[in-house]
Coordinates of C-alpha atoms and ligand atoms in Angstrom, one line a residue:
X23 CA 54.7 92.8 148.2
X24 CA 55.3 96.4 146.9
X25 CA 58.8 96.7 145.7
X26 CA 59.3 100.3 144.6
X27 CA 61.2 103.2 146.2
X28 CA 59.4 106.4 147.1
X29 CA 60.5 109.5 145.3
X30 CA 58.0 111.4 147.4
X31 CA 59.1 113.7 150.2
X32 CA 57.5 112.0 153.1
X33 CA 56.7 109.2 153.5
X34 CA 59.9 108.3 151.9
X35 CA 62.1 105.3 151.4
X36 CA 63.6 104.2 154.8
X37 CA 66.3 101.7 155.5
X38 CA 65.5 98.1 156.3
X39 CA 67.1 98.7 159.7
X40 CA 64.7 101.5 160.5
X41 CA 61.8 99.3 159.4
X42 CA 63.1 96.4 161.4
X43 CA 63.1 98.2 164.8
X44 CA 59.3 98.5 164.5
X45 CA 58.9 94.8 164.9
X46 CA 59.0 95.4 168.7
X47 CA 56.1 96.4 170.8
X48 CA 57.4 98.8 173.4
X49 CA 55.6 100.0 176.6
X50 CA 55.5 103.7 177.2
X51 CA 56.0 104.2 180.9
X52 CA 59.3 102.6 181.7
X53 CA 62.6 104.4 181.9
X54 CA 64.0 102.8 178.7
X55 CA 61.3 104.3 176.6
X56 CA 61.4 107.7 178.3
X57 CA 65.1 107.8 177.8
X58 CA 64.6 107.2 174.1
X59 CA 62.4 110.2 174.0
X60 CA 64.8 112.3 175.9
X61 CA 67.7 111.3 173.7
X62 CA 65.7 112.2 170.6
X63 CA 64.8 115.6 172.0
X64 CA 68.4 116.3 172.9
X65 CA 69.8 115.2 169.5
X66 CA 67.3 117.3 167.6
X67 CA 68.5 120.4 169.5
X68 CA 72.1 119.5 168.4
X69 CA 71.1 119.2 164.8
X70 CA 69.3 122.6 165.1
X71 CA 72.5 124.2 166.6
X72 CA 70.4 125.3 169.5
X73 CA 71.6 125.5 173.2
X74 CA 69.8 123.6 175.9
X75 CA 69.9 126.8 177.9
X76 CA 67.7 128.6 175.5
X77 CA 65.9 125.9 173.5
X78 CA 63.9 122.7 174.0
X79 CA 62.3 120.2 171.9
X80 CA 58.6 119.1 172.0
X81 CA 57.5 116.0 170.2
X82 CA 53.8 116.0 169.1
X83 CA 51.7 113.1 168.0
X84 CA 50.3 113.4 164.4
X85 CA 51.7 114.3 161.0
X86 CA 53.6 117.5 160.3
X87 CA 50.5 119.6 159.9
X88 CA 49.5 118.7 163.5
X89 CA 52.8 120.2 164.6
X90 CA 52.2 123.4 162.6
X91 CA 48.7 123.6 164.0
X92 CA 49.9 123.0 167.5
X93 CA 52.4 125.9 167.3
X94 CA 50.1 128.4 165.6
X95 CA 47.2 127.7 167.9
X96 CA 49.3 127.6 171.0
X97 CA 51.6 130.5 170.8
X98 CA 49.6 133.3 169.1
X99 CA 47.4 134.8 171.8
X100 CA 43.9 136.1 171.3
X101 CA 45.2 139.7 171.3
X102 CA 48.1 139.0 169.0
X103 CA 48.5 139.1 165.2
X104 CA 50.3 136.8 162.9
X105 CA 51.9 137.5 159.5
X106 CA 51.5 134.4 157.3
X107 CA 53.9 134.3 154.3
X108 CA 52.8 131.9 151.6
X109 CA 54.2 130.8 148.3
X110 CA 52.7 127.3 148.1
X111 CA 50.1 124.9 149.5
X112 CA 51.8 124.6 152.9
X113 CA 51.7 128.4 153.4
X114 CA 48.1 128.3 152.4
X115 CA 47.4 125.5 154.9
X116 CA 48.7 127.7 157.6
X117 CA 46.1 130.3 156.7
X118 CA 43.5 127.5 156.8
X119 CA 44.7 126.6 160.3
X120 CA 44.4 130.2 161.3
X121 CA 40.9 130.5 159.9
X122 CA 39.7 127.4 161.7
X123 CA 41.2 128.6 165.0
X124 CA 40.0 132.2 164.5
X125 CA 43.5 133.6 164.7
X126 CA 44.0 137.2 163.7
X127 CA 46.4 137.2 160.8
X128 CA 47.7 139.1 157.8
X129 CA 48.4 137.2 154.6
X130 CA 51.5 137.9 152.4
X131 CA 51.1 135.8 149.3
X132 CA 53.8 135.4 146.6
X133 CA 53.7 133.5 143.3
X134 CA 54.6 129.9 143.7
X135 CA 57.7 130.2 141.7
X136 CA 59.0 133.3 143.6
X137 CA 60.6 133.6 147.0
X138 CA 59.0 136.0 149.5
X139 CA 61.0 139.2 149.9
X140 CA 62.4 140.2 153.3
X141 CA 62.1 143.9 152.3
X142 CA 58.4 143.4 151.7
X143 CA 58.1 141.7 155.1
X144 CA 59.9 144.6 156.7
X145 CA 57.5 147.0 155.1
X146 CA 54.5 145.0 156.2
X147 CA 55.8 144.9 159.8
X148 CA 56.6 148.6 159.8
X149 CA 53.1 149.4 158.4
X150 CA 51.3 147.3 161.0
X151 CA 52.8 147.3 164.5
X152 CA 50.1 145.0 165.8
X153 CA 51.8 142.1 164.2
X154 CA 53.5 140.0 166.9
X155 CA 54.4 136.8 165.0
X156 CA 55.7 135.9 161.6
X157 CA 55.5 132.4 160.1
X158 CA 56.8 131.0 156.9
X159 CA 57.7 127.8 155.2
X160 CA 61.4 127.0 154.5
X161 CA 61.3 124.4 151.8
X162 CA 58.0 124.7 150.1
X163 CA 57.4 121.1 149.1
X164 CA 54.6 122.2 146.8
X165 CA 57.2 123.4 144.3
X166 CA 60.6 122.6 145.7
X167 CA 61.6 126.2 146.2
X168 CA 63.9 127.1 149.1
X169 CA 62.8 130.3 150.8
X170 CA 65.2 132.7 152.5
X171 CA 64.4 132.2 156.2
X172 CA 67.6 133.9 157.4
X173 CA 66.6 137.3 155.7
X174 CA 63.0 137.1 156.9
X175 CA 64.0 136.1 160.4
X176 CA 66.4 139.0 160.6
X177 CA 63.7 141.6 159.8
X178 CA 61.1 139.8 162.1
X179 CA 63.6 139.9 165.0
X180 CA 64.4 143.5 164.3
X181 CA 60.7 144.3 164.6
X182 CA 60.5 142.4 167.8
X183 CA 58.3 139.6 166.4
X184 CA 58.3 135.9 167.2
X185 CA 59.6 133.9 164.3
X186 CA 58.0 130.6 163.4
X187 CA 59.3 128.4 160.6
X188 CA 57.8 125.3 158.9
X189 CA 61.0 123.5 158.1
X190 CA 59.2 120.3 157.6
X191 CA 60.9 119.0 154.5
X192 CA 64.3 120.7 155.0
X193 CA 65.3 120.1 158.7
X194 CA 68.2 117.7 158.6
X195 CA 68.6 118.0 154.9
X196 CA 69.6 121.7 154.9
X197 CA 71.6 123.2 157.7
X198 CA 69.6 125.6 159.9
X199 CA 71.4 127.4 162.7
X200 CA 68.1 128.0 164.6
X201 CA 69.5 129.9 167.5
X202 CA 71.8 132.1 165.4
X203 CA 69.0 133.0 163.1
X204 CA 66.7 133.8 165.9
X205 CA 64.0 131.3 165.0
X206 CA 61.7 130.8 168.0
X207 CA 59.7 127.9 166.8
X208 CA 60.7 125.5 164.1
X209 CA 58.5 122.6 163.1
X210 CA 59.5 119.4 161.3
X211 CA 58.3 115.8 161.3
X212 CA 59.6 112.2 161.6
X213 CA 59.1 111.2 158.0
X214 CA 61.2 113.8 156.2
X215 CA 64.9 114.4 156.2
X216 CA 65.7 112.4 159.3
X217 CA 64.3 109.5 157.3
X218 CA 61.9 108.0 159.9
X219 CA 58.4 106.8 159.4
X220 CA 55.2 109.0 159.8
X221 CA 53.6 109.4 163.1
X222 CA 54.8 112.5 165.0
X223 CA 56.2 116.0 164.4
X224 CA 58.7 117.8 166.5
X225 CA 59.1 121.5 167.4
X226 CA 62.4 123.2 168.3
X227 CA 61.2 125.9 170.8
X228 CA 62.7 128.9 172.3
X229 CA 62.1 128.2 176.0
X230 CA 61.3 131.7 177.0
X231 CA 58.7 132.1 174.2
X232 CA 57.3 128.6 175.0
X233 CA 56.8 129.6 178.6
X234 CA 55.1 132.8 177.6
X235 CA 52.6 130.8 175.6
X236 CA 51.1 129.1 178.7
X237 CA 47.3 129.2 178.7
X238 CA 47.0 130.4 175.1
X239 CA 46.2 127.1 173.4
X240 CA 42.9 126.7 171.7
X241 CA 43.1 122.9 171.6
X242 CA 43.7 120.4 174.4
X243 CA 45.5 117.7 172.3
X244 CA 47.6 120.2 170.4
X245 CA 48.5 122.3 173.4
X246 CA 52.3 122.8 172.9
X247 CA 53.0 124.1 176.4
X248 CA 51.1 121.3 178.1
X249 CA 52.8 118.7 176.0
X250 CA 56.2 120.2 176.9
X251 CA 55.4 120.4 180.6
X252 CA 54.7 116.6 180.7
X253 CA 57.6 115.6 178.4
X254 CA 60.1 117.9 180.1
X255 CA 59.6 116.1 183.5
X256 CA 61.0 112.7 182.5
X257 CA 60.3 112.1 178.8
X258 CA 56.8 110.7 179.1
X259 CA 54.4 111.7 176.4
X260 CA 51.2 113.4 177.5
X261 CA 48.9 111.0 175.7
X262 CA 49.7 107.6 174.0
X263 CA 52.9 108.0 172.0
X264 CA 53.4 106.5 168.6
X265 CA 55.9 103.9 170.0
X266 CA 56.9 102.1 166.8
X267 CA 57.4 105.4 165.1
X268 CA 59.5 106.7 168.0
X269 CA 61.7 103.6 167.9
X270 CA 62.1 103.9 164.1
X271 CA 63.0 107.6 164.6
X272 CA 65.6 106.8 167.2
X273 CA 67.2 104.3 164.8
X274 CA 67.0 106.9 161.9
X275 CA 68.8 109.4 164.1
X276 CA 71.6 106.9 164.7
X277 CA 71.9 106.4 160.9
X278 CA 71.8 110.1 160.4
X279 CA 74.8 110.5 162.6
X280 CA 76.6 107.6 161.0
X281 CA 76.1 109.1 157.5
X282 CA 77.8 112.3 158.8
X283 CA 75.0 114.5 160.0
X284 CA 73.5 117.4 158.2
X285 CA 76.6 118.1 156.2
X286 CA 76.8 114.6 154.6
X287 CA 73.0 114.3 154.1
X288 CA 72.8 117.8 152.6
X289 CA 75.6 117.0 150.2
X290 CA 73.9 113.7 149.1
X291 CA 70.6 115.4 148.6
X292 CA 72.1 118.4 146.7
X293 CA 74.2 116.2 144.5
X294 CA 71.4 113.9 143.6
X295 CA 69.0 116.7 143.1
X296 CA 71.3 118.6 140.8
X297 CA 72.2 115.4 138.9
X298 CA 68.5 114.6 138.3
X299 CA 67.9 118.2 137.1
X300 CA 70.9 117.9 134.7
X301 CA 69.7 114.6 133.4
X302 CA 66.1 115.8 132.9
X303 CA 67.3 119.0 131.2
X304 CA 69.3 116.9 128.7
X305 CA 66.0 115.3 127.8
X306 CA 64.3 118.6 127.3
X307 CA 62.5 118.6 130.6
X308 CA 62.6 122.0 132.4
X309 CA 62.2 122.8 136.1
X310 CA 59.4 125.1 137.4
X311 CA 61.7 126.8 139.8
X312 CA 64.8 128.7 138.6
X313 CA 68.2 127.2 139.5
X314 CA 68.9 130.0 142.0
X315 CA 65.9 129.2 144.2
X316 CA 65.6 125.5 143.6
X317 CA 66.0 123.6 146.9
X318 CA 67.6 120.1 147.2
X319 CA 64.6 118.2 148.5
X320 CA 62.1 118.0 145.7
X321 CA 61.9 119.3 142.1
X322 CA 58.9 120.3 140.1
X323 CA 59.3 119.5 136.4
X324 CA 57.1 120.9 133.6
X325 CA 55.3 118.4 131.4
X326 CA 57.1 117.6 128.1
X327 CA 55.4 119.4 125.3
X328 CA 54.0 116.4 123.4
X329 CA 50.4 115.7 122.5
X330 CA 50.9 112.1 123.6
X331 CA 52.1 112.8 127.1
X332 CA 50.1 111.3 129.9
X333 CA 51.2 111.6 133.5
X334 CA 49.3 108.6 134.6
X335 CA 51.0 106.5 131.9
X336 CA 54.4 107.8 132.9
X337 CA 53.7 107.2 136.6
X338 CA 52.7 103.6 135.9
X339 CA 55.7 103.1 133.6
X340 CA 58.1 104.3 136.2
X341 CA 56.4 102.5 139.1
X342 CA 56.6 99.2 137.2
X343 CA 60.3 99.8 137.0
X344 CA 60.7 100.4 140.7
X345 CA 60.0 104.1 141.6
X346 CA 57.0 106.0 142.7
X347 CA 57.0 109.7 141.7
X348 CA 54.6 112.5 142.6
X349 CA 52.0 114.5 140.7
X350 CA 52.4 118.3 140.5
X351 CA 50.8 120.6 143.1
X352 CA 51.3 124.1 141.6
X353 CA 48.2 125.6 140.2
X354 CA 49.5 127.6 137.2
X355 CA 51.4 124.9 135.2
X356 CA 51.1 121.2 134.3
X357 CA 53.9 119.6 136.4
X358 CA 55.1 116.5 138.1
X359 CA 57.4 116.2 141.1
X360 CA 60.3 114.1 142.1
X361 CA 61.6 114.0 145.6
X362 CA 65.1 112.9 146.3
X363 CA 65.2 112.6 150.1
X364 CA 65.2 109.2 151.8
X365 CA 67.3 106.2 151.0
X366 CA 68.0 107.5 147.5
X367 CA 71.5 107.4 146.0
X368 CA 73.2 108.3 142.8
X369 CA 72.5 104.9 141.3
X370 CA 68.8 105.5 141.8
X371 CA 69.0 108.8 140.0
X372 CA 70.9 107.3 137.1
X373 CA 68.4 104.4 136.9
X374 CA 65.5 106.8 137.1
X375 CA 67.0 109.0 134.3
X376 CA 67.3 105.9 132.1
X377 CA 63.6 105.0 132.8
X378 CA 62.6 108.5 131.8
X379 CA 64.7 108.3 128.7
X380 CA 63.0 105.0 127.7
X381 CA 59.6 106.5 128.4
X382 CA 60.2 109.7 126.4
X383 CA 61.7 107.7 123.5
X384 CA 58.5 105.7 123.3
X385 CA 56.6 108.9 123.1
X386 CA 58.7 110.5 120.4
X387 CA 56.9 111.6 117.3
X388 CA 56.6 108.8 114.8
X389 CA 56.6 109.7 111.1
X390 CA 56.3 106.3 109.4
X391 CA 54.8 102.9 110.0
X392 CA 56.2 99.8 108.4
X393 CA 53.7 97.0 107.9
X394 CA 54.3 93.4 107.2
X395 CA 52.1 91.9 104.5
X396 CA 50.5 88.5 104.9
X397 CA 49.0 88.0 108.3
X398 CA 49.3 91.6 109.2
X399 CA 47.9 93.8 106.5
X400 CA 46.3 91.2 104.3
X401 CA 45.6 87.4 104.3
X402 CA 43.9 86.8 107.7
X403 CA 45.8 84.0 109.5
X404 CA 48.5 84.0 106.8
X405 CA 47.1 81.0 104.9
X406 CA 48.6 81.3 101.4
X407 CA 52.1 80.2 102.2
X408 CA 50.8 77.7 104.7
X409 CA 48.7 76.0 102.1
X410 CA 51.6 76.0 99.6
X411 CA 54.1 74.6 102.1
X412 CA 51.8 71.9 103.2
X413 CA 51.2 70.9 99.6
X414 CA 54.9 70.8 98.7
X415 CA 55.9 68.7 101.8
X416 CA 52.9 66.3 101.3
X417 CA 54.1 65.8 97.7
X418 CA 57.5 64.9 99.1
X419 CA 55.8 62.3 101.3
X420 CA 56.0 64.2 104.6
X421 CA 53.0 65.5 106.5
X422 CA 54.1 68.6 108.4
X423 CA 52.1 69.9 111.4
X424 CA 50.6 73.4 111.3
X425 CA 53.1 74.4 114.0
X426 CA 56.0 73.2 112.0
X427 CA 54.8 75.2 109.0
X428 CA 54.1 78.3 111.1
X429 CA 57.3 78.4 113.1
X430 CA 59.6 80.0 110.5
X431 CA 56.9 82.2 109.0
X432 CA 58.0 85.6 107.9
X433 CA 61.3 84.4 106.5
X434 CA 62.3 84.4 102.9
X435 CA 60.5 81.3 101.5
X436 CA 63.6 79.4 100.5
X437 CA 65.0 79.9 104.0
X438 CA 61.7 78.8 105.4
X439 CA 61.8 75.5 103.6
X440 CA 65.4 74.9 104.8
X441 CA 64.4 75.7 108.4
X442 CA 61.5 73.3 108.2
X443 CA 63.8 70.6 106.9
X444 CA 66.0 71.1 110.0
X445 CA 63.2 70.6 112.5
X446 CA 64.2 67.3 114.1
X447 CA 61.0 65.4 113.4
X448 CA 60.8 66.4 109.7
X449 CA 64.6 65.9 109.4
X450 CA 64.2 62.3 110.7
X451 CA 61.2 61.6 108.4
X452 CA 63.2 62.9 105.5
X453 CA 66.2 60.6 106.3
X454 CA 63.9 57.7 106.6
X455 CA 62.1 58.5 103.3
X456 CA 65.2 59.2 101.2
X457 CA 68.0 57.5 103.1
X458 CA 70.1 60.7 103.2
X459 CA 70.3 64.1 105.0
X460 CA 68.4 66.9 103.2
X461 CA 70.8 69.2 101.4
X462 CA 70.5 72.6 99.7
X463 CA 69.7 70.9 96.4
X464 CA 66.6 69.4 98.1
X465 CA 65.6 72.8 99.3
X466 CA 66.0 74.1 95.7
X467 CA 63.8 71.3 94.4
X468 CA 61.1 71.8 97.0
X469 CA 61.2 75.6 96.4
X470 CA 60.8 75.1 92.6
X471 CA 57.6 73.3 93.4
X472 CA 56.6 75.8 96.1
X473 CA 56.7 78.8 93.8
X474 CA 54.1 77.7 91.2
X475 CA 51.9 76.2 94.0
X476 CA 51.9 79.5 95.8
X477 CA 51.4 81.5 92.6
X478 CA 48.4 79.3 91.8
X479 CA 46.6 80.4 94.9
X480 CA 48.1 83.7 95.9
X481 CA 45.5 86.0 94.3
X482 CA 42.9 84.5 96.7
X483 CA 44.8 85.8 99.7
X484 CA 45.2 89.5 99.1
X485 CA 42.2 90.9 101.0
X486 CA 43.0 93.5 103.7
X487 CA 42.5 92.4 107.3
X488 CA 39.8 93.8 109.5
X489 CA 40.4 97.5 110.4
X490 CA 43.5 97.9 108.2
X491 CA 41.9 100.3 105.8
X492 CA 40.5 102.6 108.4
X493 CA 43.8 102.5 110.4
X494 CA 45.9 103.4 107.4
X495 CA 43.5 106.2 106.6
X496 CA 43.8 107.6 110.2
X497 CA 47.6 107.3 110.0
X498 CA 47.7 109.3 106.8
X499 CA 45.5 111.9 108.3
X500 CA 48.1 112.3 111.0
X501 CA 50.7 112.8 108.3
X502 CA 52.3 109.4 108.8
X503 CA 53.7 107.6 105.8
X504 CA 53.3 103.8 105.2
X505 CA 56.1 101.5 104.2
X506 CA 56.2 97.7 104.1
X507 CA 58.4 94.6 104.2
X508 CA 57.7 91.0 103.5
X509 CA 59.0 87.4 103.3
X510 CA 57.5 87.1 99.7
X511 CA 59.7 87.6 96.6
X512 CA 59.2 90.4 94.1
X513 CA 57.3 88.1 91.8
X514 CA 54.9 87.0 94.5
X515 CA 54.5 90.6 95.7
X516 CA 53.3 91.7 92.2
X517 CA 50.3 89.5 92.7
X518 CA 49.7 90.5 96.3
X519 CA 50.3 94.2 95.8
X520 CA 47.9 94.3 92.9
X521 CA 45.1 92.4 94.7
X522 CA 45.5 94.5 97.8
X523 CA 45.4 97.7 95.8
X524 CA 42.2 96.7 94.1
X525 CA 40.7 96.1 97.6
X526 CA 41.9 99.6 98.8
X527 CA 45.2 98.9 100.6
X528 CA 48.2 100.5 99.0
X529 CA 51.3 101.4 101.2
X530 CA 53.6 104.2 99.9
X531 CA 56.3 101.6 99.2
X532 CA 57.2 98.0 99.6
X533 CA 60.5 96.0 99.7
X534 CA 61.0 92.3 99.5
X535 CA 64.2 90.3 100.2
X536 CA 65.0 90.6 96.5
X537 CA 65.8 94.3 97.1
X538 CA 68.5 93.5 99.7
X539 CA 70.4 90.6 98.1
X540 CA 68.0 88.1 99.6
X541 CA 69.0 89.2 103.1
X542 CA 65.4 89.1 104.4
X543 CA 64.4 88.9 108.0
X544 CA 65.8 88.9 110.6
X545 CA 68.2 91.3 108.8
X546 CA 67.0 94.9 109.1
X547 CA 67.8 95.9 105.5
X548 CA 64.3 96.0 104.1
X549 CA 63.4 98.5 106.8
X550 CA 66.4 100.7 105.9
X551 CA 65.3 100.5 102.2
X552 CA 61.9 101.9 103.3
X553 CA 63.5 104.6 105.3
X554 CA 65.6 105.7 102.3
X555 CA 62.6 105.6 100.0
X556 CA 60.3 107.4 102.5
X557 CA 63.0 110.0 103.5
X558 CA 62.8 109.0 107.2
X559 CA 65.9 110.4 109.1
X560 CA 66.0 108.3 112.2
X561 CA 64.9 104.8 113.4
X562 CA 63.3 106.7 116.3
X563 CA 60.6 107.9 114.0
X564 CA 59.6 104.4 112.9
X565 CA 57.1 101.8 114.1
X566 CA 57.3 98.3 112.7
X567 CA 54.2 96.1 113.0
X568 CA 54.1 92.4 112.1
X569 CA 52.5 89.1 113.0
X570 CA 55.5 86.7 113.2
X571 CA 58.5 86.2 115.4
X572 CA 60.8 87.1 112.5
X573 CA 58.9 90.3 112.0
X574 CA 59.7 91.2 115.6
X575 CA 63.3 90.3 115.2
X576 CA 63.6 92.4 112.0
X577 CA 62.2 95.4 113.8
X578 CA 64.5 95.0 116.8
X579 CA 67.6 94.4 114.7
X580 CA 66.7 97.6 112.9
X581 CA 66.4 99.4 116.2
X582 CA 62.8 100.5 115.7
X583 CA 59.8 100.4 118.0
X584 CA 58.3 97.0 117.2
X585 CA 54.8 95.8 117.6
X586 CA 53.2 92.4 117.3
X587 CA 49.6 92.1 116.2
X588 CA 47.5 89.2 117.6
X589 CA 44.3 88.9 115.6
X590 CA 44.7 87.4 112.1
X591 CA 48.3 86.7 112.8
X592 CA 50.4 83.8 111.6
X593 CA 51.5 83.3 115.1
X594 CA 48.0 82.4 116.1
X595 CA 47.4 80.7 112.8
X596 CA 43.6 80.5 112.8
X597 CA 41.1 81.5 110.1
X598 CA 38.6 84.2 111.0
X599 CA 35.9 81.6 111.4
X600 CA 38.1 79.4 113.7
X601 CA 39.0 82.3 115.8
X602 CA 35.4 83.5 116.2
X603 CA 34.3 80.0 117.1
X604 CA 36.6 80.0 120.2
X605 CA 35.0 80.3 123.6
X606 CA 36.0 83.5 125.5
X607 CA 38.3 81.4 127.7
X608 CA 40.1 79.7 124.8
X609 CA 40.5 83.0 123.0
X610 CA 42.1 84.6 126.1
X611 CA 44.4 81.7 126.5
X612 CA 45.5 81.8 122.9
X613 CA 46.0 85.6 122.9
X614 CA 48.0 85.3 126.1
X615 CA 50.3 82.7 124.8
X616 CA 50.9 84.6 121.5
X617 CA 51.6 87.8 123.4
X618 CA 54.1 86.1 125.6
X619 CA 55.9 84.8 122.5
X620 CA 56.1 88.3 120.9
X621 CA 57.4 89.7 124.2
X622 CA 60.0 87.0 124.5
X623 CA 61.2 87.9 121.0
X624 CA 61.6 91.5 122.2
X625 CA 58.4 93.2 121.0
X626 CA 58.0 96.7 122.5
X627 CA 54.2 96.4 122.4
X628 CA 51.6 93.8 121.5
X629 CA 48.2 94.9 120.1
X630 CA 45.0 92.9 119.8
X631 CA 44.1 94.2 116.3
X632 CA 45.7 96.7 114.0
X633 CA 43.8 99.7 115.5
X634 CA 45.9 99.4 118.6
X635 CA 48.8 100.8 116.5
X636 CA 47.3 104.3 116.7
X637 CA 48.2 104.5 120.4
X638 CA 51.9 104.4 119.6
X639 CA 52.2 107.0 116.9
Ligands
PLP724 C1 55.2 117.4 154.7 C2 55.0 118.9 154.9 C3 54.1 119.3 155.9 C4 53.2 118.4 156.7 O1 52.4 117.7 155.9 P1 51.7 116.4 156.6 O2 50.9 115.8 155.4 O3 50.8 116.9 157.7 O4 52.8 115.5 157.1 C5 54.0 120.7 156.1 N1 54.8 121.6 155.5 C6 55.7 121.2 154.5 C7 56.5 122.2 153.8 C8 55.8 119.8 154.2 O5 56.7 119.4 153.3

């Protein structure tokens, strides 16, 4: 089940009630059905502000382009000439239609971000009196620009030409007084601003001009006059009609009226469109079309200027969060488009803006990475403390499981021991062994034993993990500085830092809980110490990477982008040999479980090995 809303200008998001009426199979010949067609035709005329005396509506099977093709190939005679005005792909498509049908035409092309000039049209018509028809797009969905049909219609009329308008994506969303403007043929379709589903187009026709077109059509199926002749009789379609689409459209028209007609719909579209543009502008995203010419239907936005930007990634990110956007279609700039027609309301725009904000935040330039130490940068599987904890608890007569030892990993070691003693099973064993609850003095005692044990083995666990050296090198080449935090104390760190340095790993700085009054993880203070030392001005510039749940919590409480690493982690807790001995299936299973734990703790991303980090900086 797909559960996202369409921010594409047709097909668009329809209401459930519109979708529901399509559950019925309707026959096409009875009066019921024919009356539905007639009612649709009549109501479309009303929306167009066109009188029944002078205008009529023809419904035509097929998508919007079929409607445009029907008009152009049916009303322009073999001895007539058409002026095609184009400032986008739909204008170009009309030329393509004309080429296919062998129509005689003159092109007037304008840059995609400019509106055609009525003065220029006037000049062209004056210079070539063979031109009999003028055609243009109202809302060029390619860019979102809204062309001035009133001005062009006025000069076309003055020159005695037939005026044709592709108002596909504007009719119903922008008020068009068809008769007053002198538009002779206006084409739109079911799946645009009336908010129906795809399947047919409709043409508001000047009766007189339509009648004059008899016999001119180059195509049988798209013969506008013939289609009208049949439909005008009693509402029967010439060939099979798209019944389900027609029922949906009739319902959509009801809802259109309920909302308050063109006025209300236009208001909603305009307000949502302008709100979106304001929100995007606040995030530094500019529109391709200037404010003055920007229509209310769809907006073309320029890509953000960031080397990390990927439309596909953004599209997927937004789709996963409930909205489908549209790639750009203009040829001279890198753009994407967002339509705001259909069942889209202010709350959708606000939600969408939040999604964009999150996405762009992720993309923000990072200047520093904070690594954890054991299990992340060195000590594959984080074994040094594990061995020492196991030893200390065994000496106290308690055999902890690997899980019990691993669970609090990443914490300051004293806190770690205390946390282990509070695990119910260990707690119970302790009470049985000593006849009393464990108290802080016991934690002190165990810790006093833990320290020398760990010190005794620590220098064997300072080797950098796979890919750490090359990843750090790459980060530095990108100008990124390296900080670090740990659950070890300063004394322990002296050994680890020295060993790692000898092996080639040396971050620009490190801080242990000793530097922050023993307020280690999940407190964020060690990260802030790093920021201070490294001169990082905002948490937005940081990435924290670690291999334990307390690492993730530290990163999230600091407000930084936080990544969990899987291979070599304490969370997985396997040595390199154990990990490599796993079957593919076992490995997938273990990685999947660890990933879920990171995500549950709030990780912004989970990477397989440390190289994955490079994707996020
Ligand atoms: C949607 C649209 C069309 C028709 O396109 P189809 O894919 O055939 O439905 C034509 N012109 C404009 C301006 C449009 O927005």
